[in-house]
């Protein structure tokens, strides 16, 4: 089974289904989105959406109502095609342990979502996620999906990996495999069996090549749609993997095992 | 005709030809390479190659003999398949006007190369390239190909574009279209008709989508092999362009016009 392990809700929903069909993707792990760059038509509109996203990524903006609305939108889309989607639910940044638990119960577990994310700490904020790691452990180790590309710095990724080490039962998906710090990330997760690598948003095919070579059972194909498309992302994986066993694992089995699908 | 507008010499040369055939690429604009990540087998070897490259990108190392050897290797590979390749010749960074002219005569024009690059200024060094812009103008406006991804910063790209503006007859290919600063780069080149956008190494398909929409006659398909492959890069372009006229332009005609092929 081919599983796109990370894509955001795209509008209209039919477009997402069409892109999955085009790439022969059977299922998608779907994340909510408070911005919709896929419906912008020109640079100006796109920039407005992007600035909204950066404000969220940089922790400047964390609009509660928009987040809840996006989660409801996600739950609705999954309800309409339950055989196609698995949900991951978002959570505001910087909650206390008990606030995290309350949110997880109400917005993640109640919706049947299978993980938490996309988490987007700003630079210097990563350690604030400790209470979330703790809460995830408490509710049965819900996987966390953490963005590690720009604006995160090398130091932030190091801090994230100290949390991954401190909570060895909490599976953590390192989104975009560390971005420009991918090589250091690969070296660092050798001793962290609960760290998984998301292969989207890489600017060089060499990065996923080595990631898969080193960690054939912990690397996850994903499109990060709408920021790329399932077909583009799958073509990259098919180009760099020659072993059919490894290809099956990366294109679907690894995430299926992780989420016990 | 499908033209990969930017790839580096890969070893062995048969592998490059095979990758071109696989992607149905007719011709490649080939650049020399002092490092060969494509022949490394593990992370340690790769890191050693990469560190060599970063030392060059950061201006720490500029090994003259290795550069000349890489140029000779490039000239030889083109000689063996002149119908497949067009060459761009590299040049040491920070030469004076007359040193630039001498190098261009001896190592670029004498080899029949059609442009100069890949130029890899370190952060804060871009304005040192003014004498090179001047020398290019003097020899009939040889196109320059400038790396603008990491480690360059937004400020460096701005400085580069002031040179592009100051030398309006010198075609400048903005390599990797500004990296994480792609949106500002798009906005800035509107009034700079001699600026072209190289579409390789983008970490999101949205960047080349808008680039092509804004500048259908100034955007150039390229693989940046070995850092990606021609098939991966071409698939991205084919996925994001629906208009067959624009597709033809981006996949080959734009670079053919620019280089008068």
Coordinates of C-alpha atoms in Angstrom, one line a residue:
Chain A
X1 CA 0.0 0.0 0.0
X2 CA 1.3 3.5 -1.0
X3 CA 0.8 6.0 1.9
X4 CA 1.7 9.7 1.6
X5 CA 2.7 10.2 5.2
X6 CA 2.2 14.0 5.3
X7 CA 0.0 16.3 3.4
X8 CA -2.2 19.3 4.4
X9 CA -5.8 19.8 3.6
X10 CA -6.1 21.2 0.1
X11 CA -9.1 23.0 -1.3
X12 CA -11.2 22.0 -3.0
X13 CA -11.0 18.5 -1.5
X14 CA -11.6 16.9 -5.0
X15 CA -8.2 18.2 -6.1
X16 CA -6.5 16.3 -3.3
X17 CA -8.2 13.1 -4.3
X18 CA -7.2 13.7 -7.9
X19 CA -3.5 14.3 -7.0
X20 CA -3.5 11.1 -5.0
X21 CA -5.0 9.1 -7.9
X22 CA -2.5 10.6 -10.3
X23 CA 0.4 9.4 -8.1
X24 CA -1.3 6.1 -7.3
X25 CA -1.3 6.9 -3.6
X26 CA -3.8 4.7 -1.7
X27 CA -3.9 6.6 1.6
X28 CA -2.7 10.0 3.0
X29 CA -1.9 11.0 6.5
X30 CA -3.7 14.3 6.5
X31 CA -2.9 17.4 8.5
X32 CA -5.0 20.5 8.9
X33 CA -4.0 23.9 7.4
X34 CA -4.8 27.4 8.5
X35 CA -3.5 28.7 5.2
X36 CA -4.3 27.7 1.7
X37 CA -1.5 28.7 -0.7
X38 CA -3.0 26.3 -3.3
X39 CA -5.9 28.6 -4.0
X40 CA -3.8 31.8 -4.5
X41 CA -3.5 33.0 -8.1
X42 CA -0.7 35.5 -8.0
X43 CA 2.4 36.4 -6.0
X44 CA 0.6 39.1 -4.0
X45 CA -2.1 36.8 -2.8
X46 CA 0.4 34.0 -2.2
X47 CA 2.6 36.3 -0.1
X48 CA -0.3 37.2 2.1
X49 CA -1.0 33.5 2.8
X50 CA 2.7 32.9 3.3
X51 CA 3.1 35.7 5.8
X52 CA 0.2 34.3 7.7
X53 CA 2.1 31.0 7.8
X54 CA 5.4 32.6 8.8
X55 CA 3.6 34.4 11.6
X56 CA 2.4 31.0 12.9
X57 CA 5.8 29.3 12.3
X58 CA 7.6 32.1 14.1
X59 CA 5.1 32.0 17.0
X60 CA 3.9 35.6 16.4
X61 CA 0.4 34.4 15.7
X62 CA -1.5 31.5 17.2
X63 CA -5.1 32.1 16.3
X64 CA -7.2 29.7 18.4
X65 CA -10.4 30.0 16.4
X66 CA -8.7 29.5 13.1
X67 CA -6.9 26.4 14.5
X68 CA -10.1 24.9 15.7
X69 CA -11.9 25.6 12.5
X70 CA -9.0 23.9 10.5
X71 CA -9.3 20.9 12.7
X72 CA -13.0 20.7 12.1
X73 CA -12.4 21.0 8.4
X74 CA -9.9 18.1 8.6
X75 CA -12.3 15.9 10.6
X76 CA -15.0 16.6 8.1
X77 CA -12.8 15.7 5.1
X78 CA -11.7 12.5 6.7
X79 CA -15.3 11.6 7.5
X80 CA -16.2 11.9 3.8
X81 CA -13.4 9.5 2.8
X82 CA -12.4 7.5 5.8
X83 CA -10.7 4.8 3.7
X84 CA -8.4 7.4 2.1
X85 CA -7.3 9.4 5.1
X86 CA -5.7 9.1 8.5
X87 CA -5.7 12.3 10.5
X88 CA -3.0 14.1 12.6
X89 CA -4.4 16.9 14.8
X90 CA -2.7 20.2 15.5
X91 CA -2.3 21.8 18.9
X92 CA -1.4 25.3 20.0
X93 CA 2.2 25.9 20.9
X94 CA 3.4 26.3 24.5
X95 CA 0.6 24.7 26.5
X96 CA 1.2 23.3 30.0
X97 CA 1.0 19.6 30.6
X98 CA -2.6 19.6 31.7
X99 CA -3.7 22.0 28.9
X100 CA -2.0 19.7 26.4
X101 CA -3.8 16.7 27.9
X102 CA -7.1 18.5 27.7
X103 CA -6.6 19.6 24.1
X104 CA -5.4 16.1 23.1
X105 CA -8.5 14.5 24.6
X106 CA -10.9 17.0 23.1
X107 CA -9.5 17.7 19.6
X108 CA -7.3 14.8 18.8
X109 CA -8.5 11.6 20.4
X110 CA -12.2 12.5 20.1
X111 CA -11.7 13.0 16.4
X112 CA -10.0 9.6 16.0
X113 CA -6.7 11.2 14.9
X114 CA -3.6 9.1 15.1
X115 CA -0.9 11.6 15.9
X116 CA -0.1 15.2 16.7
X117 CA 1.2 17.9 14.4
X118 CA 2.4 19.7 12.4
X119 CA 4.3 21.2 15.3
X120 CA 6.0 24.4 14.3
X121 CA 8.2 25.8 17.1
X122 CA 9.9 29.1 16.5
X123 CA 13.7 29.3 16.8
X124 CA 14.7 29.1 20.5
X125 CA 11.3 27.7 21.5
X126 CA 11.8 23.9 21.1
X127 CA 12.3 23.0 24.8
X128 CA 8.8 24.4 25.5
X129 CA 7.5 21.2 23.9
X130 CA 8.6 19.1 26.8
X131 CA 5.2 19.1 28.4
X132 CA 3.7 17.9 25.1
X133 CA 6.1 15.0 24.9
X134 CA 5.1 14.2 28.5
X135 CA 1.4 14.4 27.6
X136 CA 1.8 12.2 24.5
X137 CA 3.5 9.6 26.7
X138 CA 0.6 9.8 29.1
X139 CA -2.1 9.1 26.4
X140 CA -0.3 6.1 25.0
X141 CA 2.5 7.6 22.9
X142 CA 0.8 9.5 20.2
X143 CA 3.4 10.2 17.5
X144 CA 4.5 13.9 17.2
X145 CA 5.3 15.5 13.8
X146 CA 7.7 18.4 14.1
X147 CA 8.7 20.9 11.3
X148 CA 12.5 21.2 11.3
X149 CA 13.2 23.3 8.2
X150 CA 13.6 27.1 8.1
X151 CA 13.2 29.1 10.5
X152 CA 14.6 26.4 12.8
X153 CA 18.4 26.5 13.4
X154 CA 20.9 23.7 14.0
X155 CA 20.7 24.4 17.8
X156 CA 16.9 24.0 17.8
X157 CA 17.1 20.6 16.1
X158 CA 19.7 19.5 18.7
X159 CA 17.3 20.5 21.4
X160 CA 14.4 18.6 19.7
X161 CA 16.6 15.5 19.7
X162 CA 17.3 15.8 23.4
X163 CA 13.6 15.6 23.9
X164 CA 13.3 12.6 21.6
X165 CA 16.0 11.0 23.7
X166 CA 14.4 11.8 27.0
X167 CA 11.0 10.4 25.8
X168 CA 12.1 7.1 24.1
X169 CA 8.5 5.8 23.9
X170 CA 7.2 8.8 22.0
X171 CA 7.7 8.3 18.2
X172 CA 8.8 11.6 16.7
X173 CA 8.7 12.4 13.0
X174 CA 11.5 14.8 12.1
X175 CA 9.7 16.8 9.4
X176 CA 11.8 17.7 6.3
X177 CA 14.7 15.7 8.0
X178 CA 16.4 18.8 9.4
X179 CA 16.3 20.9 6.3
X180 CA 19.8 22.3 5.5
X181 CA 21.0 20.5 8.7
X182 CA 20.0 17.1 7.3
X183 CA 23.5 15.5 7.5
X184 CA 23.9 16.3 11.2
X185 CA 20.3 15.1 11.8
X186 CA 21.1 11.8 10.2
X187 CA 24.2 11.3 12.4
X188 CA 22.3 12.3 15.5
X189 CA 19.4 10.0 15.2
X190 CA 21.5 6.8 14.9
X191 CA 21.0 6.2 18.7
X192 CA 17.4 7.4 18.8
X193 CA 15.2 4.5 17.5
X194 CA 12.0 6.5 18.2
X195 CA 13.1 9.2 15.6
X196 CA 11.6 8.9 12.1
X197 CA 12.6 11.0 9.1
X198 CA 10.1 12.7 6.9
X199 CA 11.5 13.0 3.4
X200 CA 9.6 16.1 2.1
X201 CA 10.9 19.5 1.2
X202 CA 14.5 18.4 0.5
X203 CA 16.3 20.7 -1.8
X204 CA 18.7 17.9 -2.9
X205 CA 18.0 14.3 -3.8
X206 CA 21.2 13.3 -2.0
X207 CA 19.6 14.0 1.4
X208 CA 16.8 11.4 1.1
X209 CA 19.2 9.0 -0.6
X210 CA 21.5 8.8 2.4
X211 CA 18.7 8.9 4.8
X212 CA 17.1 5.8 3.3
X213 CA 20.4 4.0 3.0
X214 CA 21.1 4.6 6.7
X215 CA 17.5 4.2 8.0
X216 CA 15.4 2.1 5.6
X217 CA 12.9 1.4 8.3
X218 CA 12.6 4.9 9.6
X219 CA 12.2 7.0 6.5
X220 CA 8.8 8.1 5.3
X221 CA 7.7 9.2 1.9
X222 CA 5.6 12.3 2.0
X223 CA 4.5 15.1 -0.3
X224 CA 3.9 18.0 2.1
X225 CA 1.1 18.9 -0.4
X226 CA 0.3 21.6 -1.4
X227 CA 4.0 22.5 -1.0
X228 CA 4.9 19.7 -3.4
X229 CA 2.7 17.1 -5.1
X230 CA 2.4 13.4 -4.4
X231 CA 3.6 12.5 -7.9
X232 CA 6.7 14.7 -7.6
X233 CA 7.5 13.3 -4.1
X234 CA 6.9 9.7 -5.2
X235 CA 9.0 10.1 -8.3
X236 CA 12.0 11.3 -6.2
X237 CA 11.7 8.2 -4.0
X238 CA 11.3 5.9 -6.9
X239 CA 14.4 7.4 -8.6
X240 CA 16.7 7.0 -5.6
X241 CA 15.6 3.5 -4.3
X242 CA 16.6 0.5 -6.3
X243 CA 15.8 -2.3 -3.8
X244 CA 12.0 -3.2 -4.1
X245 CA 11.9 -4.2 -0.4
X246 CA 13.1 -0.9 0.8
X247 CA 10.9 0.9 -1.7
X248 CA 7.8 -0.8 -0.3
X249 CA 8.9 0.2 3.2
X250 CA 9.5 3.8 2.5
X251 CA 6.5 4.3 0.3
X252 CA 4.1 2.9 2.9
X253 CA 5.0 0.1 5.2
X254 CA 7.1 2.2 7.6
X255 CA 4.3 4.7 8.3
X256 CA 1.8 1.8 8.4
X257 CA 3.9 0.0 11.1
X258 CA 4.4 3.2 13.0
X259 CA 0.7 4.1 13.1
X260 CA -0.4 0.4 13.4
X261 CA -2.7 0.7 10.3
Chain B
X1 CA 14.6 20.1 -27.8
X2 CA 14.9 19.3 -24.1
X3 CA 17.9 21.0 -22.5
X4 CA 19.1 20.5 -18.9
X5 CA 20.4 24.0 -18.3
X6 CA 22.7 23.1 -15.4
X7 CA 24.4 19.9 -14.3
X8 CA 27.9 19.1 -13.1
X9 CA 30.3 16.6 -14.4
X10 CA 29.4 13.2 -12.9
X11 CA 31.7 10.2 -12.8
X12 CA 31.8 7.9 -14.6
X13 CA 30.6 9.9 -17.6
X14 CA 28.5 7.0 -18.9
X15 CA 26.2 7.5 -15.9
X16 CA 25.5 11.1 -16.9
X17 CA 24.6 10.0 -20.4
X18 CA 22.3 7.3 -18.9
X19 CA 20.5 9.7 -16.7
X20 CA 20.0 12.1 -19.6
X21 CA 18.6 9.2 -21.7
X22 CA 16.3 8.1 -18.9
X23 CA 14.8 11.6 -18.7
X24 CA 14.8 12.1 -22.5
X25 CA 17.1 15.1 -22.2
X26 CA 18.7 16.0 -25.5
X27 CA 21.4 18.3 -24.4
X28 CA 23.0 19.4 -21.1
X29 CA 24.7 22.6 -20.1
X30 CA 27.6 21.1 -18.3
X31 CA 29.6 22.6 -15.5
X32 CA 32.9 21.4 -14.0
X33 CA 33.0 20.0 -10.4
X34 CA 35.9 19.9 -8.0
X35 CA 33.9 17.5 -5.8
X36 CA 32.2 14.2 -6.7
X37 CA 29.5 13.4 -4.1
X38 CA 28.0 10.9 -6.6
X39 CA 30.8 8.4 -6.1
X40 CA 30.7 8.5 -2.3
X41 CA 29.2 5.4 -0.6
X42 CA 28.5 6.4 2.9
X43 CA 27.8 9.4 5.1
X44 CA 31.5 9.8 6.2
X45 CA 32.9 9.9 2.6
X46 CA 30.1 12.1 1.5
X47 CA 30.7 14.5 4.4
X48 CA 34.3 14.9 3.4
X49 CA 33.3 15.8 -0.1
X50 CA 30.7 18.1 1.2
X51 CA 33.1 19.9 3.5
X52 CA 35.4 20.4 0.6
X53 CA 32.5 22.0 -1.3
X54 CA 31.5 24.2 1.6
X55 CA 35.1 25.4 2.0
X56 CA 34.9 26.5 -1.6
X57 CA 31.3 28.0 -1.3
X58 CA 32.5 29.9 1.8
X59 CA 35.6 31.1 0.1
X60 CA 37.9 29.3 2.6
X61 CA 39.4 27.2 -0.1
X62 CA 40.0 28.1 -3.7
X63 CA 42.4 25.5 -5.0
X64 CA 43.7 26.6 -8.4
X65 CA 45.1 23.3 -9.6
X66 CA 42.0 21.4 -8.7
X67 CA 39.9 24.1 -10.6
X68 CA 42.1 23.8 -13.7
X69 CA 42.0 20.0 -13.6
X70 CA 38.2 20.1 -13.3
X71 CA 38.0 22.5 -16.3
X72 CA 40.2 20.1 -18.4
X73 CA 38.0 17.2 -17.3
X74 CA 34.9 19.1 -18.5
X75 CA 36.5 20.1 -21.8
X76 CA 37.5 16.4 -22.4
X77 CA 34.0 15.1 -21.6
X78 CA 32.4 17.7 -24.0
X79 CA 34.9 16.7 -26.7
X80 CA 33.8 13.1 -26.5
X81 CA 30.1 14.1 -26.9
X82 CA 30.0 17.5 -28.5
X83 CA 26.4 17.0 -29.7
X84 CA 25.2 16.3 -26.1
X85 CA 27.0 19.0 -24.1
X86 CA 27.4 22.8 -23.9
X87 CA 30.1 24.0 -21.4
X88 CA 30.2 26.7 -18.8
X89 CA 33.6 27.3 -17.4
X90 CA 34.5 28.1 -13.8
X91 CA 36.7 31.0 -12.6
X92 CA 38.4 31.7 -9.3
X93 CA 36.6 34.1 -7.1
X94 CA 37.8 37.7 -6.5
X95 CA 40.0 38.3 -9.5
X96 CA 40.7 41.8 -10.8
X97 CA 39.3 43.0 -14.1
X98 CA 42.5 42.1 -16.1
X99 CA 42.9 38.8 -14.3
X100 CA 39.3 37.9 -15.1
X101 CA 39.9 38.8 -18.8
X102 CA 43.0 36.7 -19.0
X103 CA 41.3 33.7 -17.3
X104 CA 38.2 34.0 -19.6
X105 CA 40.4 34.0 -22.7
X106 CA 42.5 31.1 -21.6
X107 CA 40.1 28.8 -19.9
X108 CA 36.7 29.7 -21.1
X109 CA 36.7 31.1 -24.7
X110 CA 39.7 28.8 -25.7
X111 CA 37.6 25.8 -24.6
X112 CA 34.6 26.9 -26.6
X113 CA 32.5 27.3 -23.4
X114 CA 29.4 29.5 -23.6
X115 CA 29.2 31.0 -20.2
X116 CA 30.9 31.4 -16.8
X117 CA 30.0 29.6 -13.6
X118 CA 29.1 28.2 -11.2
X119 CA 30.0 31.3 -9.3
X120 CA 29.9 30.7 -5.6
X121 CA 30.4 33.9 -3.6
X122 CA 30.5 33.6 0.1
X123 CA 28.2 35.7 2.3
X124 CA 29.3 39.3 2.2
X125 CA 31.5 38.8 -0.9
X126 CA 29.0 39.4 -3.8
X127 CA 30.2 42.9 -4.7
X128 CA 33.7 41.6 -5.4
X129 CA 32.1 40.2 -8.6
X130 CA 31.8 43.6 -10.2
X131 CA 35.1 43.2 -12.1
X132 CA 33.8 39.9 -13.5
X133 CA 30.6 41.5 -14.7
X134 CA 32.7 44.1 -16.4
X135 CA 35.0 41.5 -18.0
X136 CA 32.0 39.5 -19.2
X137 CA 30.6 42.7 -20.9
X138 CA 34.0 43.3 -22.5
X139 CA 34.2 39.8 -24.1
X140 CA 30.7 40.0 -25.6
X141 CA 28.4 39.4 -22.6
X142 CA 29.1 35.8 -21.6
X143 CA 26.3 34.7 -19.3
X144 CA 27.1 34.3 -15.6
X145 CA 25.7 31.5 -13.5
X146 CA 25.6 32.4 -9.8
X147 CA 24.7 30.1 -6.9
X148 CA 22.1 31.9 -4.6
X149 CA 21.1 29.2 -2.1
X150 CA 22.7 28.6 1.3
X151 CA 25.2 30.0 2.5
X152 CA 24.0 33.3 0.7
X153 CA 21.7 35.6 2.7
X154 CA 18.9 37.9 1.5
X155 CA 21.3 40.8 1.6
X156 CA 23.8 39.0 -0.7
X157 CA 21.1 38.4 -3.3
X158 CA 20.1 42.0 -3.2
X159 CA 23.7 43.0 -3.9
X160 CA 23.9 40.5 -6.7
X161 CA 20.8 42.1 -8.3
X162 CA 22.3 45.6 -8.1
X163 CA 25.2 44.2 -10.3
X164 CA 22.6 42.7 -12.6
X165 CA 21.0 46.1 -12.9
X166 CA 24.3 47.9 -13.4
X167 CA 25.3 45.5 -16.3
X168 CA 22.1 45.2 -18.2
X169 CA 23.8 43.5 -21.2
X170 CA 25.2 40.7 -19.1
X171 CA 22.7 37.8 -18.8
X172 CA 22.8 36.5 -15.3
X173 CA 21.3 33.2 -14.2
X174 CA 20.2 33.3 -10.6
X175 CA 21.0 29.8 -9.6
X176 CA 18.3 28.0 -7.4
X177 CA 16.2 31.2 -7.8
X178 CA 17.3 32.7 -4.5
X179 CA 16.8 29.6 -2.3
X180 CA 14.6 30.4 0.7
X181 CA 14.5 34.0 -0.6
X182 CA 12.8 33.0 -3.8
X183 CA 9.7 35.2 -3.4
X184 CA 11.8 38.4 -2.8
X185 CA 13.9 37.4 -5.8
X186 CA 10.9 37.0 -8.0
X187 CA 9.7 40.4 -7.1
X188 CA 13.1 42.0 -7.5
X189 CA 13.8 40.7 -11.1
X190 CA 10.6 42.1 -12.6
X191 CA 12.5 45.2 -13.8
X192 CA 15.7 43.3 -14.7
X193 CA 15.2 41.7 -18.1
X194 CA 18.8 40.2 -18.1
X195 CA 18.1 38.1 -15.0
X196 CA 17.1 34.5 -15.6
X197 CA 15.9 32.0 -13.0
X198 CA 17.4 28.5 -12.6
X199 CA 14.7 26.2 -11.2
X200 CA 16.9 23.6 -9.4
X201 CA 17.2 22.9 -5.7
X202 CA 13.9 24.3 -4.8
X203 CA 12.4 22.7 -1.6
X204 CA 8.9 23.5 -2.6
X205 CA 7.1 23.1 -6.0
X206 CA 5.3 26.4 -5.3
X207 CA 8.5 28.4 -6.0
X208 CA 9.0 27.2 -9.6
X209 CA 5.2 27.4 -10.2
X210 CA 5.1 31.1 -9.5
X211 CA 8.5 31.7 -11.1
X212 CA 7.2 30.2 -14.4
X213 CA 3.9 32.0 -14.1
X214 CA 5.6 35.4 -13.7
X215 CA 8.5 34.8 -16.1
X216 CA 7.7 32.1 -18.7
X217 CA 10.5 33.2 -20.9
X218 CA 13.2 33.6 -18.3
X219 CA 12.8 30.4 -16.3
X220 CA 15.2 27.5 -16.9
X221 CA 14.7 23.8 -16.2
X222 CA 17.8 22.2 -14.7
X223 CA 18.8 19.2 -12.6
X224 CA 21.9 20.5 -10.8
X225 CA 23.0 16.8 -11.1
X226 CA 24.4 15.1 -9.1
X227 CA 22.4 17.0 -6.4
X228 CA 19.2 16.0 -8.2
X229 CA 18.6 13.9 -11.3
X230 CA 17.3 15.1 -14.7
X231 CA 14.2 12.9 -14.4
X232 CA 13.3 14.2 -11.0
X233 CA 13.8 17.8 -12.1
X234 CA 11.9 17.3 -15.4
X235 CA 9.0 15.6 -13.6
X236 CA 8.6 18.6 -11.3
X237 CA 8.4 21.0 -14.3
X238 CA 6.0 18.7 -16.2
X239 CA 3.8 18.6 -13.1
X240 CA 3.5 22.3 -12.6
X241 CA 3.2 23.5 -16.2
X242 CA -0.1 22.9 -18.1
X243 CA 0.5 25.1 -21.1
X244 CA 2.5 23.2 -23.8
X245 CA 4.0 26.4 -25.2
X246 CA 5.4 27.4 -21.8
X247 CA 6.5 23.8 -21.2
X248 CA 8.6 23.9 -24.4
X249 CA 10.1 27.2 -23.4
X250 CA 11.1 26.2 -19.9
X251 CA 12.4 22.8 -20.8
X252 CA 14.7 24.0 -23.5
X253 CA 13.8 27.0 -25.7
X254 CA 14.6 29.7 -23.1
X255 CA 18.2 28.4 -22.5
X256 CA 18.6 27.8 -26.3
X257 CA 17.6 31.4 -27.0
X258 CA 19.9 32.7 -24.2
X259 CA 22.9 30.8 -25.5
X260 CA 22.0 31.2 -29.2
X261 CA 22.1 27.4 -29.7

